[in-house]
Coordinates of C-alpha atoms in Angstrom, one line a residue:
M1 CA -26.3 -6.7 9.1
T2 CA -29.9 -5.5 8.6
A3 CA -30.7 -3.4 5.7
L4 CA -28.0 -4.7 3.2
T5 CA -26.4 -9.0 3.2
T6 CA -23.2 -9.2 2.6
D7 CA -23.5 -10.3 -0.6
E8 CA -24.3 -6.9 -2.0
L9 CA -22.4 -4.9 0.9
K10 CA -19.6 -6.2 -0.7
E11 CA -20.7 -5.7 -4.7
I12 CA -20.7 -2.1 -3.7
A13 CA -17.5 -1.8 -2.0
N14 CA -16.1 -3.6 -4.6
S15 CA -17.8 -0.8 -7.6
A16 CA -16.2 1.3 -4.7
R17 CA -13.0 0.2 -5.5
I18 CA -13.4 0.8 -9.6
D19 CA -14.7 4.1 -8.9
I20 CA -10.9 4.4 -6.9
I21 CA -9.5 3.1 -9.7
E22 CA -10.4 5.9 -12.2
M23 CA -10.7 8.6 -9.7
I24 CA -7.2 8.3 -9.4
T25 CA -6.3 7.6 -13.2
E26 CA -8.4 10.4 -14.4
A27 CA -6.4 12.7 -11.5
G28 CA -3.2 11.6 -12.9
S29 CA -2.0 11.7 -8.7
G30 CA -3.6 10.2 -5.1
H31 CA -2.6 7.4 -2.7
P32 CA -4.5 4.1 -4.4
G33 CA -3.8 1.5 -1.9
G34 CA -4.6 2.8 1.5
S35 CA -8.0 3.7 -0.3
L36 CA -8.7 0.3 -1.3
S37 CA -7.2 -1.1 2.0
I38 CA -10.2 0.6 3.8
I39 CA -13.1 0.5 1.2
D40 CA -15.0 -1.9 3.1
I41 CA -15.3 -0.6 5.8
L42 CA -15.7 2.4 4.8
T43 CA -19.1 0.4 3.5
V44 CA -19.8 -1.1 6.5
L45 CA -19.9 2.3 8.4
Y46 CA -22.3 4.6 6.1
Y47 CA -24.5 1.4 4.4
D48 CA -25.0 -0.2 7.6
K49 CA -23.7 1.2 10.7
M50 CA -23.8 5.2 10.6
N51 CA -26.6 7.2 11.9
I52 CA -26.5 9.5 8.4
D53 CA -28.6 11.7 5.9
P54 CA -27.1 12.5 2.8
E55 CA -30.4 15.0 2.3
N56 CA -29.6 16.6 5.8
P57 CA -25.7 16.2 5.8
K58 CA -25.1 18.5 8.9
M59 CA -28.0 16.2 10.9
E60 CA -27.2 17.6 14.2
N61 CA -27.4 14.0 15.8
R62 CA -25.5 12.4 13.2
D63 CA -22.8 9.9 13.1
R64 CA -19.3 11.6 12.5
L65 CA -16.3 9.8 10.3
V66 CA -13.4 11.3 10.9
L67 CA -10.8 10.6 8.3
S68 CA -7.5 10.7 10.4
K69 CA -5.4 9.3 7.4
G70 CA -7.2 12.0 4.9
H71 CA -4.7 11.5 1.8
V72 CA -7.0 8.8 0.6
A73 CA -10.0 10.8 0.4
P74 CA -11.2 8.9 -2.4
A75 CA -12.4 6.2 -1.0
L76 CA -14.1 8.5 1.2
Y77 CA -15.4 10.1 -2.0
T78 CA -16.9 7.5 -3.9
T79 CA -18.9 6.4 -0.2
L80 CA -20.4 9.5 0.1
A81 CA -21.3 10.1 -3.6
N82 CA -22.9 6.3 -3.2
K83 CA -24.7 7.1 -0.5
G84 CA -26.4 10.5 -2.4
Y85 CA -24.3 13.2 -0.8
F86 CA -23.5 14.7 -3.9
P87 CA -23.8 13.5 -7.8
K88 CA -21.3 11.1 -8.8
A89 CA -19.6 13.0 -11.7
E90 CA -17.8 15.0 -9.1
L91 CA -15.7 12.4 -9.0
M92 CA -14.4 12.6 -11.7
K93 CA -13.3 15.4 -11.2
L94 CA -10.8 14.6 -8.4
R95 CA -7.8 17.6 -7.5
K96 CA -8.5 19.2 -9.9
A97 CA -8.6 23.7 -9.9
G98 CA -10.9 25.1 -8.1
E99 CA -13.4 21.8 -7.5
M100 CA -15.3 20.6 -4.7
L101 CA -13.0 17.0 -4.1
Q102 CA -9.8 17.6 -3.4
G103 CA -6.7 16.0 -2.3
H104 CA -7.6 15.7 1.0
P105 CA -10.9 16.2 3.0
D106 CA -12.4 20.0 3.6
M107 CA -15.1 19.7 5.1
K108 CA -15.9 23.3 4.1
S109 CA -16.9 22.7 0.8
T110 CA -17.8 18.8 0.4
P111 CA -21.0 17.6 1.4
G112 CA -20.5 14.7 4.5
V113 CA -17.0 15.3 5.2
D114 CA -16.9 16.0 9.2
A115 CA -13.5 17.0 9.3
S116 CA -10.6 18.8 7.2
T117 CA -7.5 16.4 7.4
G118 CA -5.0 15.5 6.3
S119 CA -1.7 16.5 8.3
L120 CA -1.6 13.3 9.8
G121 CA -1.6 12.3 13.4
Q122 CA -4.8 15.2 14.3
G123 CA -7.8 12.7 14.1
L124 CA -7.7 11.5 17.5
S125 CA -7.3 15.1 18.8
I126 CA -10.3 16.1 16.5
A127 CA -12.6 12.8 17.3
N128 CA -11.9 13.7 20.8
G129 CA -13.1 16.8 21.0
M130 CA -16.9 16.2 19.3
A131 CA -16.9 13.7 21.9
L132 CA -16.5 15.0 24.3
A133 CA -19.0 18.3 22.8
A134 CA -21.7 15.3 22.6
K135 CA -21.0 14.2 26.4
L136 CA -21.7 17.6 26.7
N137 CA -24.2 18.3 25.4
N138 CA -26.3 15.4 26.3
Q139 CA -26.1 13.9 22.6
D140 CA -26.5 10.1 22.2
H141 CA -24.0 10.1 19.0
T142 CA -20.8 8.0 18.1
I143 CA -17.7 9.5 16.8
Y144 CA -15.7 7.5 14.5
T145 CA -12.1 8.2 13.3
I146 CA -9.6 5.8 11.1
L147 CA -6.3 6.2 11.2
G148 CA -3.7 4.7 9.0
D149 CA -1.1 2.0 11.0
G150 CA 2.2 4.0 9.9
E151 CA -0.2 7.4 11.4
L152 CA 0.5 5.8 15.4
Q153 CA 4.2 7.3 14.6
E154 CA 3.0 10.5 15.7
G155 CA 3.2 11.8 19.3
Q156 CA 0.1 13.5 19.1
I157 CA -2.5 10.6 18.2
W158 CA -1.1 8.8 22.3
E159 CA -1.3 12.0 24.1
A160 CA -5.1 12.5 22.6
A161 CA -5.5 8.1 23.6
M162 CA -4.3 9.0 27.2
S163 CA -6.6 12.3 26.7
S164 CA -9.6 9.6 25.5
A165 CA -9.2 7.2 28.4
H166 CA -9.4 10.0 30.7
Y167 CA -12.9 11.3 29.9
N168 CA -14.2 8.2 29.4
L169 CA -15.1 8.8 26.1
D170 CA -16.9 5.7 25.0
N171 CA -18.3 7.3 22.3
V172 CA -15.2 7.4 19.6
I173 CA -14.5 4.1 18.1
A174 CA -11.2 3.9 16.4
I175 CA -10.2 2.2 13.5
V176 CA -6.3 1.3 13.2
D177 CA -6.2 0.2 9.4
H178 CA -2.8 -1.7 9.9
N179 CA -1.8 -2.6 6.0
G180 CA 1.7 -2.9 7.3
L181 CA 3.1 0.0 5.1
Q182 CA 3.6 3.4 4.5
I183 CA 5.0 5.7 2.0
D184 CA 9.1 5.2 3.1
G185 CA 7.9 1.4 3.5
T186 CA 6.5 -0.8 6.1
N187 CA 5.8 0.0 9.4
D188 CA 8.6 -2.2 10.8
E189 CA 11.3 -1.2 8.2
V190 CA 10.8 2.9 8.8
M191 CA 9.3 2.5 13.2
T192 CA 7.5 -0.1 14.6
V193 CA 4.5 0.3 15.3
N194 CA 3.5 -3.3 16.9
P195 CA 2.2 -4.4 18.9
I196 CA -0.8 -2.6 18.4
D197 CA -3.0 -3.9 20.4
K198 CA -0.9 -4.1 24.0
K199 CA -0.4 -0.7 23.2
F200 CA -3.9 0.6 23.2
E201 CA -4.4 -1.1 26.3
S202 CA -2.1 -0.1 28.1
F203 CA -3.7 3.3 27.3
N204 CA -6.8 2.0 28.9
W205 CA -8.6 1.1 25.7
E206 CA -11.3 -1.7 24.6
V207 CA -9.3 -3.4 22.1
I208 CA -10.7 -5.5 19.0
K209 CA -8.4 -7.4 16.4
I210 CA -10.4 -8.6 13.1
D211 CA -10.0 -9.2 9.9
G212 CA -10.6 -5.3 8.0
H213 CA -12.0 -7.2 4.6
D214 CA -14.0 -9.3 6.5
L215 CA -17.0 -7.9 6.5
D216 CA -19.2 -9.5 9.1
Q217 CA -15.8 -9.1 10.5
I218 CA -17.0 -5.8 10.5
S219 CA -20.2 -5.3 12.0
S220 CA -19.5 -7.6 15.1
A221 CA -17.1 -5.6 15.7
L222 CA -18.7 -2.3 15.2
D223 CA -21.4 -2.9 17.2
Q224 CA -19.4 -5.0 20.0
A225 CA -18.0 -1.7 20.6
K226 CA -20.6 0.8 20.9
K227 CA -21.8 -1.6 23.3
V228 CA -18.4 -0.4 25.5
E229 CA -19.2 1.7 28.3
G230 CA -16.8 3.9 30.4
K231 CA -13.9 3.8 27.9
P232 CA -12.4 4.0 24.1
T233 CA -12.2 1.3 21.3
V234 CA -10.1 0.8 19.2
I235 CA -10.3 -2.3 15.6
V236 CA -7.3 -3.3 14.6
A237 CA -7.9 -4.1 11.0
E238 CA -5.5 -6.3 9.8
T239 CA -5.8 -4.8 6.2
V240 CA -3.8 -5.5 3.3
K241 CA -2.7 -2.9 1.2
G242 CA -4.1 -2.9 -2.6
K243 CA -6.7 -4.9 -1.9
G244 CA -8.6 -6.2 -5.1
V245 CA -6.0 -5.0 -7.6
S246 CA -2.5 -8.1 -7.4
F247 CA -0.3 -5.7 -8.9
M248 CA -0.8 -3.4 -6.2
E249 CA -1.8 -5.5 -3.1
N250 CA 1.2 -5.5 -0.4
N251 CA 3.4 -3.1 -2.9
G252 CA 4.5 0.3 -1.1
D253 CA 4.6 2.0 -3.9
W254 CA 1.7 1.9 -5.0
H255 CA 1.3 4.1 -1.8
G256 CA 0.9 7.6 -3.9
V257 CA 0.8 6.8 -7.8
A258 CA -1.9 6.6 -9.8
P259 CA -2.4 3.9 -12.6
N260 CA -1.7 4.4 -16.6
V261 CA -4.4 3.5 -18.2
E262 CA -3.6 0.5 -19.1
Q263 CA -2.7 -0.4 -15.7
K264 CA -6.2 1.7 -14.9
E265 CA -7.7 -1.3 -17.7
A266 CA -5.9 -3.8 -16.1
A267 CA -7.0 -3.0 -12.6
I268 CA -10.7 -2.9 -13.4
N269 CA -10.8 -6.0 -15.8
E270 CA -9.9 -7.5 -12.3
L271 CA -12.3 -6.3 -10.4
R272 CA -14.6 -7.0 -12.4
G273 CA -13.6 -10.3 -12.9
E274 CA -12.9 -10.3 -16.5
K275 CA -9.3 -11.2 -18.1

């Protein structure tokens, strides 16, 4: 890693987890489980890998991030706020009527959001469009998209996966948040998505498998993906839903439920290493 050490990135991710708990509690609704499972990935992307400029959010040749699983917007919002795209005070207005940060990302109202998302299955198609435009305009930037594992049950994902490979979109890097849980239970109970790696390989994608909470593995995988030529890359990140808060970890009940004040305090104390 370059600008920041692994330990510094861990501190940033841990602080972001606290933000996620606080903002969802304040909102009284939201999706803590999946937000906590992707924050390590977002931290490495925004602090170590992506070509971005918070002072110029629409910089033409910036890298883009399409959060296909848009319901975990709190993870993106805290990352953008901490990078300086907008004041951190906005985080406590999550899901409030008329405010900037709604339940799903809105590119028209939130600086740093590259795509409005929420309806699952659409993010890879959006990323493909951005990547094709970049190729046509001879621009050298990367389009990252984060997909949920339950989201892979959407047929549009696989249509888009065929298109990514057909058009040799080596400027597309997809990351699957494979925490094994979705709103109605485990992936295997609802509609198994495994083997994810073999499916993407059969669609002519480069596949990299990692521990989605190991910052060094995340960093190395992203570097490896950038070197792939002639085809898109998917990073299958094995994660833990609710990562960092013991009573939320691997617990599907925390897919879309806000903590109460007592649960918030317990979670934050744990994240701070306090009893």
